[in-house]
């Protein structure tokens, strides 16, 4: 927390008034907290994976006192849902990691936490850029946001691991998907520095799910055509019902 006071109490104690932007952030957090509390039972797992020994992964992320230092005021953006054709776009590489890109990533993180989810690709908020945010921290852990810009997957293992996956863009549907159990990821981080990460377990599965989004692929594309079409049909029906 480098520039903004981390709570109104602090602000008063230090003798300055919290900025309008900061107040907005606090309000957003309050709203998120309420939303998450009401979702506690639902446990969407958001982007991904419902599995029973992690019953409340997404709830962890709302501790206003523990925001990463670089967070600027953020905005929740609408998440596209299938069969929106934009989700089928192939995302383009990021040329330079600018403040604009960081603002997008901050918004994506806020959107993901609010959903709640544990991973989100930029195309899910309608921006066709090769950017992924993720936070796999559990409830009792500090938030642990990760940013992957222009990620590349190397050396996927031959052995596969099954996870029951879900997706914020395919709400309410969960299916077991098998993917390589381990892989290496090369990417640029929040500051634009190149990084290399060996992934296994949930991280490996999550990054592969998100990488699919960058190619316009959804997890339901790994299912049989029959199953996929059934899900898409139901989603479309729900959207039409909501729209009318
Ligand atoms: Ni997804």
Coordinates of C-alpha atoms and ligand atoms in Angstrom, one line a residue:
X1 CA 0.0 0.0 0.0
X2 CA 2.4 2.7 -1.2
X3 CA 0.3 5.8 -1.7
X4 CA -3.2 5.2 -0.6
X5 CA -4.2 4.8 3.1
X6 CA -5.4 1.3 3.6
X7 CA -8.5 2.2 5.7
X8 CA -10.5 5.3 6.6
X9 CA -9.2 5.0 10.2
X10 CA -5.7 5.2 9.0
X11 CA -6.5 8.2 6.8
X12 CA -7.9 10.1 9.8
X13 CA -5.1 9.1 12.0
X14 CA -2.6 10.4 9.5
X15 CA -4.5 13.6 9.1
X16 CA -5.5 13.4 5.5
X17 CA -8.8 12.8 4.0
X18 CA -9.3 9.7 1.8
X19 CA -9.5 10.5 -1.8
X20 CA -12.8 10.1 -3.7
X21 CA -11.1 7.3 -5.6
X22 CA -10.2 5.5 -2.5
X23 CA -13.7 5.8 -1.1
X24 CA -14.9 4.3 -4.3
X25 CA -12.5 1.4 -3.8
X26 CA -13.8 0.8 -0.3
X27 CA -17.4 0.9 -1.4
X28 CA -16.6 -1.6 -4.1
X29 CA -15.0 -3.9 -1.5
X30 CA -18.0 -3.6 0.7
X31 CA -20.2 -4.6 -2.2
X32 CA -18.0 -7.5 -3.1
X33 CA -18.0 -8.7 0.5
X34 CA -21.8 -8.7 0.6
X35 CA -22.0 -10.3 -2.8
X36 CA -19.5 -13.0 -1.7
X37 CA -21.2 -13.6 1.6
X38 CA -24.4 -14.2 -0.2
X39 CA -22.6 -16.5 -2.6
X40 CA -20.9 -18.4 0.1
X41 CA -23.1 -21.4 -0.4
X42 CA -23.0 -21.3 -4.1
X43 CA -19.2 -21.3 -4.3
X44 CA -19.0 -20.8 -8.0
X45 CA -15.2 -21.3 -8.1
X46 CA -15.6 -19.1 -10.8
X47 CA -13.5 -19.5 -13.5
X48 CA -12.8 -23.0 -12.6
X49 CA -12.9 -26.1 -10.6
X50 CA -15.4 -27.1 -8.1
X51 CA -13.8 -29.7 -5.9
X52 CA -14.9 -30.6 -2.5
X53 CA -11.7 -30.1 -0.4
X54 CA -11.6 -26.5 -1.4
X55 CA -15.1 -25.4 -0.5
X56 CA -14.5 -21.7 -0.4
X57 CA -11.6 -20.6 -2.5
X58 CA -13.0 -17.4 -3.8
X59 CA -14.2 -16.1 -0.5
X60 CA -10.6 -15.5 0.6
X61 CA -9.9 -12.5 -1.5
X62 CA -11.8 -9.8 0.3
X63 CA -9.7 -8.4 3.0
X64 CA -9.6 -4.7 2.5
X65 CA -6.6 -4.4 4.8
X66 CA -4.5 -6.6 2.6
X67 CA -4.6 -5.2 -0.9
X68 CA -1.6 -5.5 -3.0
X69 CA 0.5 -2.3 -3.0
X70 CA 0.1 -1.6 -6.7
X71 CA -3.6 -1.7 -6.8
X72 CA -5.1 1.4 -8.2
X73 CA -8.9 2.0 -8.1
X74 CA -10.5 -0.7 -10.1
X75 CA -13.7 -1.4 -11.9
X76 CA -15.8 -4.4 -12.3
X77 CA -16.4 -5.2 -16.0
X78 CA -19.2 -7.3 -17.4
X79 CA -18.2 -10.9 -18.2
X80 CA -19.2 -12.3 -21.5
X81 CA -21.0 -15.6 -21.5
X82 CA -21.3 -18.3 -24.1
X83 CA -22.4 -18.5 -26.9
X84 CA -21.2 -14.9 -27.3
X85 CA -19.2 -15.0 -30.5
X86 CA -16.5 -12.7 -29.0
X87 CA -15.4 -15.6 -26.8
X88 CA -14.3 -17.3 -30.0
X89 CA -11.8 -14.6 -31.0
X90 CA -8.1 -15.4 -30.9
X91 CA -6.5 -12.9 -28.6
X92 CA -3.6 -10.8 -29.8
X93 CA -0.2 -10.4 -28.1
X94 CA 0.4 -7.4 -25.9
X95 CA 3.0 -5.1 -27.5
X96 CA 4.1 -3.3 -24.3
X97 CA 3.1 -3.6 -20.7
X98 CA 1.8 0.0 -20.2
X99 CA -0.3 1.6 -17.5
X100 CA -3.3 1.0 -19.7
X101 CA -2.6 -2.7 -19.6
X102 CA -2.1 -2.6 -15.9
X103 CA -5.4 -0.8 -15.5
X104 CA -7.1 -3.6 -17.5
X105 CA -5.4 -6.2 -15.3
X106 CA -6.5 -4.5 -12.1
X107 CA -10.1 -4.4 -13.5
X108 CA -9.9 -8.0 -14.5
X109 CA -8.7 -9.0 -11.0
X110 CA -11.5 -7.0 -9.4
X111 CA -14.1 -8.5 -11.8
X112 CA -12.7 -12.0 -11.0
X113 CA -12.8 -11.6 -7.2
X114 CA -16.4 -10.2 -7.4
X115 CA -17.7 -13.0 -9.6
X116 CA -16.2 -14.8 -7.6
X117 CA -13.6 -16.7 -9.6
X118 CA -10.0 -17.8 -9.5
X119 CA -8.9 -17.1 -13.1
X120 CA -10.0 -14.8 -15.9
X121 CA -8.8 -14.1 -19.4
X122 CA -9.1 -10.6 -20.9
X123 CA -11.4 -11.8 -23.7
X124 CA -13.9 -12.7 -21.0
X125 CA -14.4 -9.0 -20.4
X126 CA -14.4 -8.4 -24.2
X127 CA -10.7 -7.4 -24.7
X128 CA -8.9 -9.7 -27.2
X129 CA -5.4 -9.4 -25.6
X130 CA -3.3 -12.3 -24.4
X131 CA -3.7 -11.5 -20.7
X132 CA -4.7 -13.7 -17.8
X133 CA -5.2 -13.0 -14.1
X134 CA -5.4 -15.7 -11.5
X135 CA -5.5 -16.1 -7.7
X136 CA -5.4 -19.6 -6.2
X137 CA -5.1 -18.5 -2.6
X138 CA -7.3 -20.3 -0.2
X139 CA -9.6 -18.7 2.3
X140 CA -7.2 -18.5 5.2
X141 CA -4.3 -17.2 3.0
X142 CA -3.4 -13.8 1.8
X143 CA -4.6 -12.8 -1.6
X144 CA -2.0 -14.0 -4.2
X145 CA -2.8 -12.4 -7.5
X146 CA -0.9 -13.5 -10.6
X147 CA -0.7 -11.8 -13.9
X148 CA 0.3 -13.6 -17.1
X149 CA 0.9 -11.5 -20.2
X150 CA 1.6 -13.2 -23.5
X151 CA 1.9 -16.6 -21.8
X152 CA 3.3 -19.6 -23.6
X153 CA 3.0 -23.2 -22.4
X154 CA 6.0 -25.4 -22.8
X155 CA 6.7 -29.1 -22.1
X156 CA 3.2 -30.3 -21.2
X157 CA 3.5 -33.6 -19.4
X158 CA 2.2 -36.8 -21.0
X159 CA 0.3 -37.8 -17.9
X160 CA -3.0 -36.0 -17.4
X161 CA -4.9 -34.9 -14.4
X162 CA -8.7 -34.6 -14.2
X163 CA -10.4 -31.6 -12.6
X164 CA -14.0 -30.7 -12.5
X165 CA -13.9 -27.4 -14.3
X166 CA -16.3 -24.5 -14.6
X167 CA -16.0 -21.1 -16.2
X168 CA -17.4 -17.6 -15.5
X169 CA -18.4 -17.5 -19.2
X170 CA -20.2 -20.8 -19.0
X171 CA -22.0 -20.2 -15.7
X172 CA -23.5 -23.0 -13.6
X173 CA -22.0 -25.8 -15.6
X174 CA -19.2 -28.1 -14.3
X175 CA -17.6 -31.0 -16.1
X176 CA -14.6 -33.1 -15.5
X177 CA -11.8 -32.3 -18.0
X178 CA -8.4 -34.0 -18.4
X179 CA -5.4 -31.9 -19.2
X180 CA -1.6 -32.4 -18.9
X181 CA -0.8 -32.7 -15.2
X182 CA 2.3 -30.4 -15.4
X183 CA 3.7 -27.7 -17.7
X184 CA 6.1 -24.8 -17.9
X185 CA 4.7 -21.3 -18.5
X186 CA 6.7 -18.4 -19.9
X187 CA 5.1 -15.0 -19.6
X188 CA 5.6 -11.3 -18.8
X189 CA 4.6 -10.3 -15.3
X190 CA 2.7 -7.2 -14.0
X191 CA 5.9 -5.1 -14.5
X192 CA 6.6 -6.5 -17.9
X193 CA 9.5 -8.7 -16.8
X194 CA 9.9 -12.1 -18.3
X195 CA 9.1 -15.0 -16.0
X196 CA 9.2 -18.8 -16.1
X197 CA 7.1 -21.0 -13.9
X198 CA 6.8 -24.7 -13.5
X199 CA 3.2 -25.5 -12.9
X200 CA 1.4 -28.6 -11.5
X201 CA -1.9 -29.4 -9.9
X202 CA -4.5 -26.7 -9.9
X203 CA -2.2 -24.0 -11.3
X204 CA -1.3 -26.2 -14.3
X205 CA -5.0 -26.9 -14.9
X206 CA -6.1 -23.3 -14.4
X207 CA -3.4 -21.9 -16.7
X208 CA -4.3 -24.3 -19.4
X209 CA -8.0 -23.5 -19.1
X210 CA -7.2 -19.8 -19.4
X211 CA -4.8 -20.3 -22.3
X212 CA -7.6 -21.9 -24.1
X213 CA -9.6 -18.7 -23.8
X214 CA -6.8 -16.9 -25.6
X215 CA -7.4 -19.2 -28.6
X216 CA -11.1 -18.8 -28.4
X217 CA -11.6 -22.2 -26.9
X218 CA -13.9 -23.0 -23.9
X219 CA -13.7 -25.9 -21.6
X220 CA -16.9 -27.3 -23.0
X221 CA -15.1 -27.8 -26.3
X222 CA -13.2 -30.6 -24.6
X223 CA -16.6 -32.4 -24.2
X224 CA -18.5 -34.5 -26.7
X225 CA -20.3 -32.4 -29.3
X226 CA -23.6 -33.7 -27.9
X227 CA -22.8 -32.5 -24.4
X228 CA -21.4 -29.2 -25.6
X229 CA -24.4 -28.4 -27.7
X230 CA -26.7 -29.2 -24.9
X231 CA -25.0 -26.8 -22.6
X232 CA -24.8 -24.0 -25.2
X233 CA -28.5 -24.5 -26.0
X234 CA -29.4 -24.1 -22.3
X235 CA -27.3 -21.0 -22.0
X236 CA -28.8 -19.5 -25.0
X237 CA -32.3 -20.2 -23.7
X238 CA -31.5 -18.6 -20.3
X239 CA -30.1 -15.5 -22.0
X240 CA -33.2 -15.2 -24.2
X241 CA -35.3 -15.6 -21.1
X242 CA -33.3 -12.9 -19.2
X243 CA -33.4 -10.5 -22.2
X244 CA -37.1 -10.7 -22.6
Ligands
LIG1 NI1 -13.0 -19.9 -18.3

